mmCIF file of C-alpha atoms in Angstrom:
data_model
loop_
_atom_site.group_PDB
_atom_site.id
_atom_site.type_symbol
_atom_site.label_atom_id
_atom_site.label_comp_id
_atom_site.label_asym_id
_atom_site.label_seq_id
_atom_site.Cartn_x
_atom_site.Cartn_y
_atom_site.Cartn_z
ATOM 1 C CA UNK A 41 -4.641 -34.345 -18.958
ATOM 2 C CA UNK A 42 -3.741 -37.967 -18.757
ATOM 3 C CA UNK A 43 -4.384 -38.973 -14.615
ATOM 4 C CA UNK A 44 -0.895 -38.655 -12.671
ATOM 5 C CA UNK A 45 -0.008 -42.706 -11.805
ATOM 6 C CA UNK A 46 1.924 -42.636 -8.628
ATOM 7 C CA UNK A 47 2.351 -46.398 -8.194
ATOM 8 C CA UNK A 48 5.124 -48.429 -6.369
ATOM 9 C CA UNK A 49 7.058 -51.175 -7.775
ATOM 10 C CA UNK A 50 6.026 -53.055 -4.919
ATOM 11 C CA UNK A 51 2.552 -53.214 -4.102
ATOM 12 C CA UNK A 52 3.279 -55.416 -1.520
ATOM 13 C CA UNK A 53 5.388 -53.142 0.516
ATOM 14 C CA UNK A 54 2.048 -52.320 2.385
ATOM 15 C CA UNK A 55 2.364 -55.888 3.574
ATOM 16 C CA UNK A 56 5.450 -55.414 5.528
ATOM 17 C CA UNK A 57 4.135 -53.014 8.226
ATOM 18 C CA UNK A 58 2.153 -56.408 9.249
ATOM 19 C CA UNK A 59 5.866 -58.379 10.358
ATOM 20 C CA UNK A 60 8.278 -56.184 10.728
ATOM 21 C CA UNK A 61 7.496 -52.564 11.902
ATOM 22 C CA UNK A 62 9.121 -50.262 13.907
ATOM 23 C CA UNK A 63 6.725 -50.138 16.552
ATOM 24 C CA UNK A 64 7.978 -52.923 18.364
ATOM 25 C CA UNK A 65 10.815 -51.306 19.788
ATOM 26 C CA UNK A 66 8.341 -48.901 21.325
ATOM 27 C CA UNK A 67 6.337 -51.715 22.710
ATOM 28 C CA UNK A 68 9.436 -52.846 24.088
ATOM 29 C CA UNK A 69 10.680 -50.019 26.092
ATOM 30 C CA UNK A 70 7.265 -48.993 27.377
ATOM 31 C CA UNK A 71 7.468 -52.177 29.273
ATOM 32 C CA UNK A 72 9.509 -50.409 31.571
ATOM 33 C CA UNK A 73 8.727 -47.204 31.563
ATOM 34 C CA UNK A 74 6.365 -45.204 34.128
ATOM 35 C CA UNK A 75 4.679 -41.886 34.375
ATOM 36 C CA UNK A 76 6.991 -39.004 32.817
ATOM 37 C CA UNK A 77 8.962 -41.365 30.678
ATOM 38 C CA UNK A 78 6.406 -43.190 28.630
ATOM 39 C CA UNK A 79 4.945 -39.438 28.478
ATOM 40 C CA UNK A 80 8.237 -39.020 26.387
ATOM 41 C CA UNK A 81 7.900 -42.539 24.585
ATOM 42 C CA UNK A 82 4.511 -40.723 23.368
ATOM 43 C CA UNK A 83 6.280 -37.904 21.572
ATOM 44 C CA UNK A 84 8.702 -40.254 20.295
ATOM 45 C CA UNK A 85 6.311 -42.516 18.692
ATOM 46 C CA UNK A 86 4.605 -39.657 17.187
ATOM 47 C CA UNK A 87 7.653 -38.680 15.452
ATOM 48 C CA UNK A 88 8.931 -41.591 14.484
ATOM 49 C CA UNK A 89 8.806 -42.141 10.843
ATOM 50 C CA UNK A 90 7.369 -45.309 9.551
ATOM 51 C CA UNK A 91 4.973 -45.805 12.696
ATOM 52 C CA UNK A 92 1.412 -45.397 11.861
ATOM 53 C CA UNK A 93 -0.339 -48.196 13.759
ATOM 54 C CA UNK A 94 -0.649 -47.814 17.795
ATOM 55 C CA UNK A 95 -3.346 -50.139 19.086
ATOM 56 C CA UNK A 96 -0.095 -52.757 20.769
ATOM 57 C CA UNK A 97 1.411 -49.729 22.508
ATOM 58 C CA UNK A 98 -2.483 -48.456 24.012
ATOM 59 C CA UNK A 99 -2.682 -51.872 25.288
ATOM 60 C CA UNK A 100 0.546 -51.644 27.133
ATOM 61 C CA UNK A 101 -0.314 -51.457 31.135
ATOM 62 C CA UNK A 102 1.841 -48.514 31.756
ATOM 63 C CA UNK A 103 0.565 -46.724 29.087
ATOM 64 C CA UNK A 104 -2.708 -47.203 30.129
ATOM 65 C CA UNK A 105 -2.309 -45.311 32.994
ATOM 66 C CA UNK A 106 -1.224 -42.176 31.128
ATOM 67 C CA UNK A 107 -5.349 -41.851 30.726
ATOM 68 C CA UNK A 108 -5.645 -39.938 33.752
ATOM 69 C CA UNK A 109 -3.745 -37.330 35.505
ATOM 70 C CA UNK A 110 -1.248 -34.962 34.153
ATOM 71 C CA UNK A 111 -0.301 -36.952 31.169
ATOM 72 C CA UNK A 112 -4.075 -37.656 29.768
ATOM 73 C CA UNK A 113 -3.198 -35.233 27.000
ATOM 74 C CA UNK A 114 -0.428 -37.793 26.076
ATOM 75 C CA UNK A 115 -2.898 -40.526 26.096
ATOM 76 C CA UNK A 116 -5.280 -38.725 23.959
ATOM 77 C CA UNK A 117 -2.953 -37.567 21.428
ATOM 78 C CA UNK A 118 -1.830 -41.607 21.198
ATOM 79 C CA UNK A 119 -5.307 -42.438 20.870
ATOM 80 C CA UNK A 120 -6.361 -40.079 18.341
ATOM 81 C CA UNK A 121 -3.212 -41.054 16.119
ATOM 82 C CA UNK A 122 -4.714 -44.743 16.759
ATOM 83 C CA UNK A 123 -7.901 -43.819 15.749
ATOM 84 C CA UNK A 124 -8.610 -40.176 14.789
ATOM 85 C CA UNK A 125 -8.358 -37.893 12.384
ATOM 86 C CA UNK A 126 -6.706 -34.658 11.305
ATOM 87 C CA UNK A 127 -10.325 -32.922 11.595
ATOM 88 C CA UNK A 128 -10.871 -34.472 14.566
ATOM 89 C CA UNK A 129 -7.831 -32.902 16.330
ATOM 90 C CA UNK A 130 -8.839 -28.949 14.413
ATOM 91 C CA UNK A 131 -11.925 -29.458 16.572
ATOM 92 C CA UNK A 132 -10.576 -30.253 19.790
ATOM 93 C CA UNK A 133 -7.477 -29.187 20.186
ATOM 94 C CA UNK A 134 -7.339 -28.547 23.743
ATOM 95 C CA UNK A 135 -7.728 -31.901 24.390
ATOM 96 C CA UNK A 136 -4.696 -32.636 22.903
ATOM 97 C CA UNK A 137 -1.011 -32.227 22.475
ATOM 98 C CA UNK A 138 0.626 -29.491 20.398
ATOM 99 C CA UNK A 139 1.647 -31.176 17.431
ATOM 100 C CA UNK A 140 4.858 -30.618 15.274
ATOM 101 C CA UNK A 141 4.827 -29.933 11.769
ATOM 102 C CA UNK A 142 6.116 -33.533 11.430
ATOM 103 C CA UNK A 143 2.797 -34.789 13.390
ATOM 104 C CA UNK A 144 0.466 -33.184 11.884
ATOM 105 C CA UNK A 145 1.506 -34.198 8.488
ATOM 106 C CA UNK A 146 1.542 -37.362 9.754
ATOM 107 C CA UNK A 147 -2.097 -37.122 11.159
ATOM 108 C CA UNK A 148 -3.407 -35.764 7.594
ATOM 109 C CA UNK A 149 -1.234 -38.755 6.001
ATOM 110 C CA UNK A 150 -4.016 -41.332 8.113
ATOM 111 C CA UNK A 151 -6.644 -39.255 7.371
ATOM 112 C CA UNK A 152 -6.238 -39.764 3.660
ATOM 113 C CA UNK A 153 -5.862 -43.555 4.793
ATOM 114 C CA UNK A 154 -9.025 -43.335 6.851
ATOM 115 C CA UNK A 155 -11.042 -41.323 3.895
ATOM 116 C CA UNK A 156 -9.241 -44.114 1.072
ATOM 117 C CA UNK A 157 -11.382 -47.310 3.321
ATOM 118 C CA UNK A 158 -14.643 -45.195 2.873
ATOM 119 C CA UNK A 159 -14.570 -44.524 -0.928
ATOM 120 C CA UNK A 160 -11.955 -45.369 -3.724
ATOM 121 C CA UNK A 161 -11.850 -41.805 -5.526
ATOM 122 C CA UNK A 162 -12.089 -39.519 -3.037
ATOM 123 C CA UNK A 163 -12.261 -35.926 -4.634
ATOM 124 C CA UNK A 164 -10.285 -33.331 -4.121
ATOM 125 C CA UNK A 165 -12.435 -31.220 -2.207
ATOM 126 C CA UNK A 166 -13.123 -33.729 0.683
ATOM 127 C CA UNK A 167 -9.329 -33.788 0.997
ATOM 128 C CA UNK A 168 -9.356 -29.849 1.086
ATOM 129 C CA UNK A 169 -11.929 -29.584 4.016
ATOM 130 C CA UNK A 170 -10.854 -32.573 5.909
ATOM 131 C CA UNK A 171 -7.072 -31.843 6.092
ATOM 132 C CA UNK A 172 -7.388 -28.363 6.272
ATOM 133 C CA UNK A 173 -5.421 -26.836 3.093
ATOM 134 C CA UNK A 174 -5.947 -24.220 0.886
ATOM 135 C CA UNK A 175 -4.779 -25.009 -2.485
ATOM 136 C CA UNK A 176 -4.315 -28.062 -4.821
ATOM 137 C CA UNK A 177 -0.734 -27.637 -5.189
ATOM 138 C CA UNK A 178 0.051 -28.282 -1.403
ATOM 139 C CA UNK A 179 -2.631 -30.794 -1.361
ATOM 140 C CA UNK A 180 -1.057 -33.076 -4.269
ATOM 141 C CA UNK A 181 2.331 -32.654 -2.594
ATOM 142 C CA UNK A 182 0.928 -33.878 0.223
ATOM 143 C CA UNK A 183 -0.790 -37.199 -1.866
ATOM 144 C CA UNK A 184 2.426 -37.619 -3.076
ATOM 145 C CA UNK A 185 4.355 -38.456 -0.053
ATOM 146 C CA UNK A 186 1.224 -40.348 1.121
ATOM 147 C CA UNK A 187 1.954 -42.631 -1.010
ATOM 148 C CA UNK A 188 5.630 -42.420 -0.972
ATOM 149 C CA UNK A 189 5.620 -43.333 2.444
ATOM 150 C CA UNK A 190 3.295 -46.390 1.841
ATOM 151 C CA UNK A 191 0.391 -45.188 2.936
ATOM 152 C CA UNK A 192 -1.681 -45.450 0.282
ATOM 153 C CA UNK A 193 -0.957 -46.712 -3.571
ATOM 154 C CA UNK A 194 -2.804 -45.101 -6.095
ATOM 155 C CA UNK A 195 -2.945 -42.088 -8.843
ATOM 156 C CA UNK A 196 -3.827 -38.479 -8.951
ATOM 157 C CA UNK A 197 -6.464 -37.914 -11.588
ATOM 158 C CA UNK A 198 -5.991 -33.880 -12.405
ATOM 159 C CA UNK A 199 -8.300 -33.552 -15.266
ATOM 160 C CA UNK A 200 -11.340 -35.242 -12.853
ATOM 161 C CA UNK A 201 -9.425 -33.298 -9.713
ATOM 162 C CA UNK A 202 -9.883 -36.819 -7.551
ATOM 163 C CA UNK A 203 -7.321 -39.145 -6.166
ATOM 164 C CA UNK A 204 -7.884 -42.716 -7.195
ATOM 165 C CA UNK A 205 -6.958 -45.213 -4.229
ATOM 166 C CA UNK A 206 -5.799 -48.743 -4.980
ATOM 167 C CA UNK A 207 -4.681 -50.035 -1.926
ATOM 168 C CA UNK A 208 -4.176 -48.117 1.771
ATOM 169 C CA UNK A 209 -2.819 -48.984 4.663
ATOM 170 C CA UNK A 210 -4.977 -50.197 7.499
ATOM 171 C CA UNK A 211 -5.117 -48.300 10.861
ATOM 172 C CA UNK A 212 -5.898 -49.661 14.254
ATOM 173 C CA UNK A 213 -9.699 -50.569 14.940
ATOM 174 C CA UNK A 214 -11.635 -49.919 17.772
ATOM 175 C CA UNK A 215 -12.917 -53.260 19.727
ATOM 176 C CA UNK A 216 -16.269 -51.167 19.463
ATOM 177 C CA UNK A 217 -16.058 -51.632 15.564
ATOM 178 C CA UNK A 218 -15.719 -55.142 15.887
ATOM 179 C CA UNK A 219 -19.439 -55.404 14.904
ATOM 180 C CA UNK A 220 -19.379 -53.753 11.777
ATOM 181 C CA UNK A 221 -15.830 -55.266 10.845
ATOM 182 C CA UNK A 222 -17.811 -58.740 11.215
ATOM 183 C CA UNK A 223 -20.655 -57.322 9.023
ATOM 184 C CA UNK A 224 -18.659 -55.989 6.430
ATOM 185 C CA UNK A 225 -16.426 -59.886 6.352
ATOM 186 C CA UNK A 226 -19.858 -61.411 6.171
ATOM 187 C CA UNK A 227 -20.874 -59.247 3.356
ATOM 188 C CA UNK A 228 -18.096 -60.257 1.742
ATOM 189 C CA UNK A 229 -18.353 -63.793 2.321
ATOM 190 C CA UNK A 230 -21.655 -63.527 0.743
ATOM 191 C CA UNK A 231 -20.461 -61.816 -2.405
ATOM 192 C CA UNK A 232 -18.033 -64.534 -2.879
ATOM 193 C CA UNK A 233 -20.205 -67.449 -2.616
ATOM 194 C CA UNK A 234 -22.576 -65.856 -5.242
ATOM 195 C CA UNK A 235 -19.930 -65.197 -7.187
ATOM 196 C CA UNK A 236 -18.335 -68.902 -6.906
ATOM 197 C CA UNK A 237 -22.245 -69.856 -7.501
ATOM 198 C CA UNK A 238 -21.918 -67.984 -11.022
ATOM 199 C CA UNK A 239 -18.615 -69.705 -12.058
ATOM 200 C CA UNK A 240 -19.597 -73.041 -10.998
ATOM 201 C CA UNK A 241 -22.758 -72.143 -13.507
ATOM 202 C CA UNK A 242 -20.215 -71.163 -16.199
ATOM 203 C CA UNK A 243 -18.571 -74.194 -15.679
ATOM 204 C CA UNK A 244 -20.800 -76.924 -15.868
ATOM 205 C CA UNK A 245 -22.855 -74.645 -18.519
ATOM 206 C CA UNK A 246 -19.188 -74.675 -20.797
ATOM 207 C CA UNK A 247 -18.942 -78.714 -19.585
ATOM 208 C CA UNK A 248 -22.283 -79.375 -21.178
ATOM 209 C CA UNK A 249 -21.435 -77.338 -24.736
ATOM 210 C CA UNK A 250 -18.200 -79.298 -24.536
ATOM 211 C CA UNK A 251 -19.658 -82.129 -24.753
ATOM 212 C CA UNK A 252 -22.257 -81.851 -27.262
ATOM 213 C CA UNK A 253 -19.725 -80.497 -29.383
ATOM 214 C CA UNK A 254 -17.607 -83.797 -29.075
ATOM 215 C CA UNK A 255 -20.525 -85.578 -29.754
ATOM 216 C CA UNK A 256 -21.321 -83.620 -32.632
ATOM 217 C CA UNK A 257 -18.028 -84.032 -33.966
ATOM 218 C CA UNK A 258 -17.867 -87.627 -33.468
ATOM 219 C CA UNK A 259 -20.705 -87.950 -35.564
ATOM 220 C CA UNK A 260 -19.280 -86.078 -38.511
ATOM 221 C CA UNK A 261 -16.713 -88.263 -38.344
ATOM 222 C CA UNK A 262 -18.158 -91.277 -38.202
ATOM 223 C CA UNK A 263 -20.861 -89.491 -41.315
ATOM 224 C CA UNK A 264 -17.281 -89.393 -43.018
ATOM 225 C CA UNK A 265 -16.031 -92.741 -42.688
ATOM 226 C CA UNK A 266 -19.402 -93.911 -44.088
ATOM 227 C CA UNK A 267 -19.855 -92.282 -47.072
ATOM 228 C CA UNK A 268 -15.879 -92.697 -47.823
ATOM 229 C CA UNK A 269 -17.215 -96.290 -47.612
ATOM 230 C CA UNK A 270 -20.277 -95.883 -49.745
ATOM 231 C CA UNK A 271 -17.991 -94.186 -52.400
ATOM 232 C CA UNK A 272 -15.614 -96.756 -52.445
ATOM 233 C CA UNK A 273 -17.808 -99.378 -52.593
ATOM 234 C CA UNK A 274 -19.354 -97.893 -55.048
ATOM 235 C CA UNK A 275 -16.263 -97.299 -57.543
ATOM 236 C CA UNK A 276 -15.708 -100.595 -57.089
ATOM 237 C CA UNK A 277 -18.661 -101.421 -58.306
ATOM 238 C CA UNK A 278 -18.807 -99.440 -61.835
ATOM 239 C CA UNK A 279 -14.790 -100.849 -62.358
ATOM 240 C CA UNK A 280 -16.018 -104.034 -62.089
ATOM 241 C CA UNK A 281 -19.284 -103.472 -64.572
ATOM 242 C CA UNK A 282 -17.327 -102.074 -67.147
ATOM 243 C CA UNK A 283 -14.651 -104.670 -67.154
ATOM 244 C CA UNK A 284 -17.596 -107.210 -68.492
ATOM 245 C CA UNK A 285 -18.828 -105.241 -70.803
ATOM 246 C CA UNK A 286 -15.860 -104.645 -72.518
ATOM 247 C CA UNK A 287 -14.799 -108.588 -72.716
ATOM 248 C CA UNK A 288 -18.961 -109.186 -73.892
ATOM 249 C CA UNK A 289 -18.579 -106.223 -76.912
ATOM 250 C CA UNK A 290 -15.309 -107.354 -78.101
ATOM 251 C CA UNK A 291 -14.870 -108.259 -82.393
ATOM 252 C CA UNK A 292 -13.505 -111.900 -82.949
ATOM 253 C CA UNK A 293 -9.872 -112.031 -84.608
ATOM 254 C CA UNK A 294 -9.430 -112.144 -88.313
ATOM 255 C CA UNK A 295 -7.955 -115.899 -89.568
ATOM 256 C CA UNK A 296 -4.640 -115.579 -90.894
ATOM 257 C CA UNK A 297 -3.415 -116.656 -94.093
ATOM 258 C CA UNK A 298 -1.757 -120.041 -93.241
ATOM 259 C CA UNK A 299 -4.630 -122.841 -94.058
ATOM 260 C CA UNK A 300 -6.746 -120.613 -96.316
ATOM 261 C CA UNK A 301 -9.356 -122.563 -98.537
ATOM 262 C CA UNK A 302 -10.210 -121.340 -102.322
ATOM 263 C CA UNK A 303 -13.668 -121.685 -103.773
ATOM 264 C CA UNK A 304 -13.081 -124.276 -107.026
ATOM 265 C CA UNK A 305 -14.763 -121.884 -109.412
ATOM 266 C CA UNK A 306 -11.926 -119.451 -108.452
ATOM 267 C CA UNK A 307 -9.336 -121.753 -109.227
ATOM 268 C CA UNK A 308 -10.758 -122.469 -112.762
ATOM 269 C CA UNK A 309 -10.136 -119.373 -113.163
ATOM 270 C CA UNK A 310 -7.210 -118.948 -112.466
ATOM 271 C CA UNK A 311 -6.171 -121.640 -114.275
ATOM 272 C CA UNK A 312 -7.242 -120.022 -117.839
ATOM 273 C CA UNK A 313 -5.976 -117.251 -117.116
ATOM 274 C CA UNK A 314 -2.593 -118.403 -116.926
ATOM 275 C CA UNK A 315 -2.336 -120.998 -119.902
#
């Protein structure tokens, strides 16, 4: 079976959550709120479709202070949407918020985004055992909306029973993964240079056969114009050869009648002959 392609038309929808996501209005209000209402903002941000980065709202001062007291469990909740992952919350769910149906499909939807920055074709059984479900069928539905709701771009791939990531949204990052954020840009930058080192190779490697083969076809030309020349010349040279020998070999022209002289003996002759 042919792998299931569940691209977008635009690829570059993932962009957009960069400049103009919904989260701001939640920044917004939780600028004034205290206590019991930014408890509430909480649940609404959890719900609210098309939110799936929180780092600007943790910053917030009066959500900060949600991280003790009676609302901790709303700070943790925000956090571990931030940061976490479904299996994360299966594990400790005491420290947490009940979720909604709507949440926790939410929660497994970063997961998959989470699992999609460690490996490109994540199988199907990682998926299983980190989001908790028991059959394919429910697990592919949930793929599907993934990447319906932006999330991640990719394909399923049913004969090899893997989903193949292209692109996935990035979540929030810790200022404790800073470090190996840095690492993994410098690794990069690395890659690139020896890669740019290889072209630049190519290049002046392609220059250098581009040039010898100009050279080389300069001189066949200029071979060409020569022995055009030589031929030439020598053509010339056999036209003019046999034109003299033709004028040298020629017969001299027969006298004509006019002016003719006869031998005396002859004309005795001719004489008896006629009296």
């Amino acid at each position: 079976m042919n792998p299931m392609s569940m691209d977008r038309d635009e690829p570059s929808s993932l962009l957009s959550f960069s400049t103009n996501h919904p989260l701001e209005q939640f920044v917004l209000l939780a600028k004034g709120a205290k206590g019991s209402a930014c408890a509430e903002l909480i649940k609404q941000v959890l719900d609210a479709p098309g939110v799936h980065v929180f780092g600007e709202l943790l910053e917030m001062p009066n959500i900060k202070e949600l991280e003790v007291g009676t609302y901790a469990p709303h700070f943790r909740t925000l956090n571990l949407f931030a940061y976490g992952t479904y299996k994360d919350y299966l594990e400790n769910k005491s420290d947490y918020l009940e979720l909604t149906p709507a949440q926790c499909k939410k929660l497994q939807h970063l997961t998959i985004a989470t699992l999609a920055t460690q490996e490109k074709c994540i199988p199907y059984s990682v998926l299983l055992k980190e989001l908790d479900i028991k059959n394919v069928r429910d697990l592919e539905d949930l793929i599907i909306e993934a990447i319906y709701a932006d999330i991640i771009h990719g394909k399923l791939d049913q004969e090899c029973k893997r989903v193949e990531v292209d692109v996935a949204l990035g979540r929030d990052a810790r200022l404790e993964d800073a470090a190996s954020i840095a690492d993994v840009l410098a690794d990069w930058c690395n890659a690139c240079e020896t890669v740019l080192s290889s072209v630049d190779r190519h290049i002046q490697r392609a220059n250098h056969h581009k040039q010898r083969a100009i050279r080389h076809q300069q001189a066949i030309e200029q071979e060409i114009i020569y022995i055009k020349k030589t031929l030439k010349t020598q053509a010339e040279s056999e036209d003019s050869a046999s034109g003299g020998c033709t004028e040298t070999h020629s017969a001299p022209k027969k006298n004509s009648g006019k002016g003719k002289t006869h031998h005396p003996r002859n004309a005795a002759k001719f004489w008896q002959k006629n009296t």
